[in-house]
Amino acid sequence: EVQLVQSGAEVKKPGESLKISCKASGYIFTTYWIGWVRQLPGKGLEWMGIIYPGDSDTKYSPSFQGQVTISADKSISTAYLQWSSLKAPDTAMYYCARRNYYYDSGGHKSLDIWGQGTMVTVSS
Amino acid sequence: IQLTQSPSFLSASVGDRVTITCRASQGISSYLAWYQQKPGTAPNLLIYAASTLQSGVPSRFSGSGSGTEFTLTISSLQPEDFATYYCQQLNSYPYSFGQGTKLEIK
């Protein structure tokens, strides 16, 4: 079964660092991009960025560039999202998702497999 | 690329036909996907390439459009369809989402 399993909920203080994970299974990890999506409490989905685990090529949304770091360890099929200094507004649910690429459909793409989400709470 | 969904809220009854529109600020060909999200759960892919139904998604869901205007139609609402729907463009980075359409029971 193809799945992404994310690390558990976190409660942190402002200024602390954090690294959350997204472990892939059931497919070849290095051949699909993995994206990260933020959802603030009661709000919509926001695209953060994406990484290709095969060569660690990474693209960030301008809104999140410099605020977070996306990485991957292909030896354990795991992608990461990390903060060096958390702020209260970082409180949100964070999802990882696999980007599928449809070679037989004109190169279309989608986020076809999603992790269950990691809730991050930042509070003093 | 900005995506604007309309309406933001929609009240409908079981059996109704509903349509949600997603407009892009610039042309994105048919690089558009639709997702359904129920409270407390991750989004679920419904449609990609603007009109291709993801495997396992009921045929009452359909998508259309190209360029800057797209629609998601549910032909006959079922109780399990009451959720929030998002469009997403995958034409160019960043892969932006629409603001969402919350579909509620009338």
XYZ file of C-alpha atoms in Angstrom, chain A residues 29 32-36 47-62 64-73 78-82 99, chain B residues 93-95:
41
model
C 10.683 7.292 -2.841
C 8.297 11.279 -6.847
C 8.358 14.855 -5.579
C 7.027 15.384 -2.032
C 5.266 18.630 -1.188
C 4.332 20.319 2.088
C 1.402 25.536 -0.664
C 4.780 25.685 1.109
C 7.242 23.908 -1.136
C 8.363 20.648 -2.668
C 11.412 18.413 -2.848
C 12.619 15.747 -5.246
C 14.277 13.142 -3.016
C 16.290 11.750 -5.917
C 18.588 14.772 -5.978
C 17.153 17.021 -3.216
C 16.089 19.678 -5.731
C 13.753 21.933 -3.739
C 11.269 24.648 -4.680
C 9.772 27.009 -2.107
C 6.753 29.249 -2.196
C 7.935 32.868 -1.829
C 7.769 30.377 3.008
C 11.235 30.868 1.498
C 13.677 31.478 4.347
C 11.058 30.585 6.974
C 11.318 26.802 6.735
C 13.685 24.185 5.345
C 12.549 21.155 3.367
C 14.866 18.171 3.159
C 14.838 14.447 2.527
C 16.824 11.363 3.507
C 11.653 10.244 4.698
C 11.011 13.900 3.943
C 11.303 16.644 6.526
C 10.028 20.124 7.275
C 11.961 22.138 9.798
C 3.167 14.678 -6.384
C 5.478 26.929 -8.934
C 4.223 27.764 -6.391
C 1.356 25.290 -6.790
